[in-house]
Amino acid sequence: MNKVKISAKNIDVFYGDKQALFDVSMDMYEKEVTALIGPSGCGKSTFLRCINRMNDVIDICSVKGNVSIDGHDIYDKSIRVESLRENVGMVFQKPNPFPKSIYENIAYGPRIHGMANSKTDIDEIVENSLQKAALFDEVKDRLHQPGTGLSGGQQQRLCIARAISVNPEIILMDEPCSALDPIATAKIEELMNELKKEFTIIIVTHSMQQAARVSTKTGFFHLGKLIEVDSTETIFSNPGNQKTQDYITGRFG
Amino acid sequence: MGLFLILLILTIGAFGFFIGRLKAIKLRSASQKKITSLNHYYGYYIAIFAIVPSLLVFLAITAFQGYIVEVYVLSDFIDLNPNLLASDKNLLLAQIINTSEGIKLFDEISPLITDAVDKYIYIEELIDTLTYVIVLSVAGLLSLFAYVKIKSNLDSRKFVESFLLILFFTCSLVAIMTTVGIIFSLLYETLKFFSQVPITDFLFGLNWSPQRVFVRDSGDLDTRDLQNAFGALPLFAGTFLIAFIAMCVAIPVGLMTAIYLAEYASPNLRDWAKPIIEILAGIPTVVYGFFAALTVAPIVRDLGQNAGFTVSSESALAAGFVMGIMIIPFVSSLSDDVINSVPQSLREGSYAMGATKSETIRKVLLPAALPGIVGSFLLAVSRAIGETMIVVMAAGLAAKLTANPFDAATTITTQIVVILIGDQEFDSPKTQAAFALGLTLFIVTLLLNFIALQVVKKYTERYD
Amino acid sequence: MFDVSANLKKRLKSERRFQILCITAISFALIFVLILFLNIFSSGYSAFYKTTIAIEVDYSQVIEDTSQFATMSDDEINKLDLFRFSKKSIYSLFPDIEDRKEKKLLIRIFSIEYEDEIKQFLIKNKENINKIETVYLTASDDVDQVRKGNYPRDLPEERRRIKDIQLEYYDILENNGRVKYVFNIPFLTRGDSREPELAGVGGSIVGSFLTIITVLILSFPIGILAAVYLQEFARSNRFTDFIEININNLAAVPSIVFGLLGLGIILNVFGLPRSTPLVGGIVLSLMTLPTIIIATRASLRAVPPSIREGALAVGATKMQAVMHHVVPLAMPGALTGTIIGLAQALGETAPLLLIGMVAFVVDVPSSPLDASASLPVQVYLWAESAERGYVEKTSATIMLLLGFLILLNLAAVLIRRKFETKW
């Protein structure tokens, strides 16, 4: 069994007066894919955004509780979100490449974090990241064309390449395939299997099949509460909770 | 008298409305047949016939009245001197009208004038009476005609609605007519101007001194005066210099303000800071002009002199600086819109990479919003070029080619005002030059606006 | 693992720098608003007060039996020649002065219309006039400015308009309790004047009012009907696109170009009378129309199609659906747009300069066909005047102008708050 990478304890999240997460505690393990499932609006994305503190961006959102990565409390005052996010990458629901060239999209992270000193360093990072995201062969001839010109699936892989360009340890994926067609989805899933050798991956998905296909562990969220978390096999074959059972058998959601 | 006549017409219209409605009510009770429209549409039917044509006739008569009077009253003078100048005609006419009202400006009144005064009183009365007769009979006859036409099968609603539609359409034509009017009035005078002064002299000449040119007694001009008096290049340079200074203030401050409000400020702060900054846009420009001339210009002069420069008391810097302040809200609110229209996902993408706020703004948001921001800058430039009061009150009047912000500079708008303020003879190249400047200004601002709107439109389409 | 690296430290520093820059920019703008308002208010509020000086007037020297004044009509009193009498009344303040030059300087402490003021006092109180009355006369601008502290007394005499001896007179009068500082009502009711202490904004307030009413009468109906046509009835074709582009461009044409239009067409072709609120109103209407049309179209667009469909479904014609249902719902937005347009028109100066609304007008205009100035033009006129006294008048006029603008904008905000429907 891998060691615990991320540990969330008693997380409550509020949007203004409205509570979105209730006392969520969950451990996620190194170099595994953990899937978060549940009906829409159940708080799974909110929980995901606690892990790289993306909720800070929203003015009215406040987070209570404790999230630690490798034992470091990431909500501690001494932690800068910039260095946190350098280590915790994120891929979003809709592909969001910057309106710049493919090359510049990937060079962005390494540049701002001062990870490369010369053009050749950056060239190398760009190529490596694209290779890892299984995109290099498709775009190597047009690295300096706008990233927004790629197809949806390619854009999403570009975003994955961008996320891994700064060598994070964790990658958060917020329904990364919801805007993609089945073929592109298959490609991304294949890629995840590859990536989990190197990265800890947390994925939010509302496709149960996807969760079953890619993840080792699965957490089920409902109405802001974490109902159940267990190995994917157990969740899908023998869930401990009636609600989980109802959801995965399609009675609601 | 006009007002009274209009009231009479409206009264006839109102009366027509009632009898029309009455007839419809009678028709309805008398005949078993269905009547096409509601009663009041028959009322409107008559009212439209009574009011609209008679008002048009009235307007037409009024429009030509002045011309008819002038031709009739001045006929004797023109017989004597066929080459009477337009300005002299106006003077004569004014004298005649004044005398007829009992105002004596001159002790002696020539018999010719006395005759003309009699003629004037006669024709004015004649036209007035005729107007009443014609307009009222048009209103009355057409009401009668409409009354007779009302039958149970007359679709008066359709008539009324078509009339309204035409009225609405006419209203929307006002915008076009305004543009046509602007272009016509500018072009007409400008072409007259360019028939006397070559366009190249105007656009590239270095010497602007229209005061030197005035119509001689004989009515013709010294052509040497014309050649060297209308070089507008110093004005273009002055306009550009002041607009440039204004943009140097407005762009950084406006853009940074927009960034702060859009990206950093708490909703609370935004709620009260935004309206305060927009106050700057609501302050009349004449107030800025006063402030620039009275408060800022002396400060600029003192500061400059302390730093060892020679600063004129009406420096381009003071005018440009205050103009820049005026433009801040334009830049900031337009840029604010543009920055806000950058999708949130781009921000999140950048934050998720571990970028700081300023990195996100400088490296992702601004490049993404660049076309829109450039568009807003262009609009601001066009605003600066067309701004009048600040420069009239705080910039200089003397035209000289300079790039020194401490010098006095004059602008296109200033010169238009200087030339046209107060009374002036209308047919001189000097006044025409003001229209030529106006046309230049119109074309430049139109181009800037057109480009800016296109750029902004393209940009917003990109993120829709 | 999350150590703050040297690189990050640098980045955070630059982040702070950027933020400080932003805050500087916004504070600059905010502070400027503050300075502008403080500057205007501090120099302008004193114009609402004026200095008056009491003199004793022996009306029995005009007519022995002062009760006879009651039988005279106002006209008759106005026709009396009280010039020498008024002068004498003033001289009686300092009976010892013999020198003619000094007498002249004494007279100059008072505003030039002292004779008229003595008459007006008579007219006002003719029913029961006493032999000797105390009349407060308006002080001259120089004295007024000294009283208000706008005029440094310690300048060498040859550099100030007010002479040492006049200051001496004034100080004596003040010590005798003859100087009164009162609310300057004539400032709000009178027309312009060559004497700063007598100049008022009444004429330009009325002029502005007449102009704005003209704008309202012309641009409100035309603007709304045009917007209704373009938004509800016009089919989208090249011509309506052209109108649309036209309107957008007109909204950005510099205001002075509208002044040229007014001069070239409205004055010279149509021959309407120069310098009048009517012409000013027409020119400003053309300028305001785009604002009104754009705002009205926006609020028409916001009315959901279901309203139109609902009316059409019960058999209304398109015209009825629009006029009975859509337009009333869009009215608050149209009104707000109109008021904002009016506020712009109220503050506009440049086009009025070109159509001659800069005339020096002493009389308060009584119709849109009388020559008149407007508030912003008055600001321009007085700002160009050299006399010290006009500075506070200019600032005070600006205060009034800003006050009216604030009222208009407040009205717009209230209408929006009260009637705005979110669909």
PDB file of N, CA, C and O in Angstrom, chain A residues 70 74 79-80 82-83 87 112-114 169, chain C residues 1-5 7-8 11-12 15-16:
ATOM      1  N   ASP A  70       1.871  15.650   2.589  1.00  0.00           N
ATOM      2  CA  ASP A  70       3.097  15.133   3.207  1.00  0.00           C
ATOM      3  C   ASP A  70       3.265  15.668   4.625  1.00  0.00           C
ATOM      4  O   ASP A  70       4.378  15.982   5.061  1.00  0.00           O
ATOM      5  N   ILE A  74      -1.392  22.851   4.541  1.00  0.00           N
ATOM      6  CA  ILE A  74      -1.284  23.818   3.430  1.00  0.00           C
ATOM      7  C   ILE A  74      -2.071  25.098   3.706  1.00  0.00           C
ATOM      8  O   ILE A  74      -1.964  26.068   2.966  1.00  0.00           O
ATOM      9  N   ILE A  79       2.637  29.183   4.487  1.00  0.00           N
ATOM     10  CA  ILE A  79       2.606  28.587   3.147  1.00  0.00           C
ATOM     11  C   ILE A  79       2.134  29.625   2.131  1.00  0.00           C
ATOM     12  O   ILE A  79       1.110  30.271   2.330  1.00  0.00           O
ATOM     13  N   ARG A  80       2.891  29.784   1.060  1.00  0.00           N
ATOM     14  CA  ARG A  80       2.455  30.661  -0.017  1.00  0.00           C
ATOM     15  C   ARG A  80       1.709  29.827  -1.039  1.00  0.00           C
ATOM     16  O   ARG A  80       2.171  28.767  -1.432  1.00  0.00           O
ATOM     17  N   GLU A  82       1.481  30.253  -4.033  1.00  0.00           N
ATOM     18  CA  GLU A  82       2.234  30.103  -5.277  1.00  0.00           C
ATOM     19  C   GLU A  82       3.079  28.830  -5.261  1.00  0.00           C
ATOM     20  O   GLU A  82       3.094  28.070  -6.215  1.00  0.00           O
ATOM     21  N   SER A  83       3.760  28.622  -4.109  1.00  0.00           N
ATOM     22  CA  SER A  83       4.584  27.417  -4.108  1.00  0.00           C
ATOM     23  C   SER A  83       3.744  26.161  -3.894  1.00  0.00           C
ATOM     24  O   SER A  83       4.111  25.087  -4.363  1.00  0.00           O
ATOM     25  N   ASN A  87       3.379  22.826  -6.752  1.00  0.00           N
ATOM     26  CA  ASN A  87       3.466  21.397  -6.476  1.00  0.00           C
ATOM     27  C   ASN A  87       2.161  20.651  -6.689  1.00  0.00           C
ATOM     28  O   ASN A  87       2.135  19.439  -6.695  1.00  0.00           O
ATOM     29  N   ILE A 112       7.712  31.552 -14.873  1.00  0.00           N
ATOM     30  CA  ILE A 112       7.397  32.350 -13.693  1.00  0.00           C
ATOM     31  C   ILE A 112       8.044  31.757 -12.447  1.00  0.00           C
ATOM     32  O   ILE A 112       8.376  32.471 -11.512  1.00  0.00           O
ATOM     33  N   HIS A 113       8.243  30.444 -12.433  1.00  0.00           N
ATOM     34  CA  HIS A 113       8.843  29.847 -11.244  1.00  0.00           C
ATOM     35  C   HIS A 113      10.366  29.840 -11.317  1.00  0.00           C
ATOM     36  O   HIS A 113      11.024  29.292 -10.444  1.00  0.00           O
ATOM     37  N   GLY A 114      10.898  30.409 -12.390  1.00  0.00           N
ATOM     38  CA  GLY A 114      12.347  30.487 -12.513  1.00  0.00           C
ATOM     39  C   GLY A 114      13.012  29.127 -12.569  1.00  0.00           C
ATOM     40  O   GLY A 114      14.083  28.930 -12.006  1.00  0.00           O
ATOM     41  N   GLU A 169       3.765  17.317  -7.805  1.00  0.00           N
ATOM     42  CA  GLU A 169       3.660  15.960  -7.298  1.00  0.00           C
ATOM     43  C   GLU A 169       2.236  15.464  -7.400  1.00  0.00           C
ATOM     44  O   GLU A 169       1.985  14.267  -7.423  1.00  0.00           O
TER      45      GLU A 169
ATOM     46  N   MET C   1       9.020  21.172   1.654  1.00  0.00           N
ATOM     47  CA  MET C   1       8.444  21.015   0.323  1.00  0.00           C
ATOM     48  C   MET C   1       7.869  22.329  -0.203  1.00  0.00           C
ATOM     49  O   MET C   1       8.006  22.647  -1.366  1.00  0.00           O
ATOM     50  N   PHE C   2       7.201  23.097   0.674  1.00  0.00           N
ATOM     51  CA  PHE C   2       6.641  24.363   0.215  1.00  0.00           C
ATOM     52  C   PHE C   2       7.486  25.543   0.651  1.00  0.00           C
ATOM     53  O   PHE C   2       6.983  26.623   0.910  1.00  0.00           O
ATOM     54  N   ASP C   3       8.771  25.352   0.726  1.00  0.00           N
ATOM     55  CA  ASP C   3       9.643  26.435   1.153  1.00  0.00           C
ATOM     56  C   ASP C   3       9.488  27.628   0.221  1.00  0.00           C
ATOM     57  O   ASP C   3       9.295  27.468  -0.978  1.00  0.00           O
ATOM     58  N   VAL C   4       9.632  28.808   0.831  1.00  0.00           N
ATOM     59  CA  VAL C   4       9.613  30.008   0.001  1.00  0.00           C
ATOM     60  C   VAL C   4      11.008  30.198  -0.564  1.00  0.00           C
ATOM     61  O   VAL C   4      11.936  30.561   0.142  1.00  0.00           O
ATOM     62  N   SER C   5      11.147  29.948  -1.848  1.00  0.00           N
ATOM     63  CA  SER C   5      12.469  30.036  -2.465  1.00  0.00           C
ATOM     64  C   SER C   5      12.843  31.497  -2.692  1.00  0.00           C
ATOM     65  O   SER C   5      11.992  32.381  -2.605  1.00  0.00           O
ATOM     66  N   ASN C   7      13.572  32.797  -5.416  1.00  0.00           N
ATOM     67  CA  ASN C   7      12.839  33.246  -6.596  1.00  0.00           C
ATOM     68  C   ASN C   7      11.436  33.704  -6.222  1.00  0.00           C
ATOM     69  O   ASN C   7      10.963  34.754  -6.648  1.00  0.00           O
ATOM     70  N   LEU C   8      10.786  32.931  -5.378  1.00  0.00           N
ATOM     71  CA  LEU C   8       9.422  33.299  -4.985  1.00  0.00           C
ATOM     72  C   LEU C   8       9.417  34.605  -4.204  1.00  0.00           C
ATOM     73  O   LEU C   8       8.539  35.436  -4.373  1.00  0.00           O
ATOM     74  N   ARG C  11       9.448  37.277  -6.534  1.00  0.00           N
ATOM     75  CA  ARG C  11       8.161  37.420  -7.214  1.00  0.00           C
ATOM     76  C   ARG C  11       7.136  38.094  -6.303  1.00  0.00           C
ATOM     77  O   ARG C  11       6.344  38.920  -6.746  1.00  0.00           O
ATOM     78  N   LEU C  12       7.167  37.729  -5.032  1.00  0.00           N
ATOM     79  CA  LEU C  12       6.196  38.336  -4.112  1.00  0.00           C
ATOM     80  C   LEU C  12       6.453  39.819  -3.956  1.00  0.00           C
ATOM     81  O   LEU C  12       5.536  40.624  -3.830  1.00  0.00           O
ATOM     82  N   GLU C  15       5.068  41.456  -6.843  1.00  0.00           N
ATOM     83  CA  GLU C  15       3.610  41.483  -6.682  1.00  0.00           C
ATOM     84  C   GLU C  15       3.185  42.684  -5.836  1.00  0.00           C
ATOM     85  O   GLU C  15       2.269  43.413  -6.163  1.00  0.00           O
ATOM     86  N   ARG C  16       3.926  42.889  -4.726  1.00  0.00           N
ATOM     87  CA  ARG C  16       3.594  43.999  -3.848  1.00  0.00           C
ATOM     88  C   ARG C  16       3.783  45.337  -4.561  1.00  0.00           C
ATOM     89  O   ARG C  16       2.972  46.240  -4.448  1.00  0.00           O
TER      90      ARG C  16
END
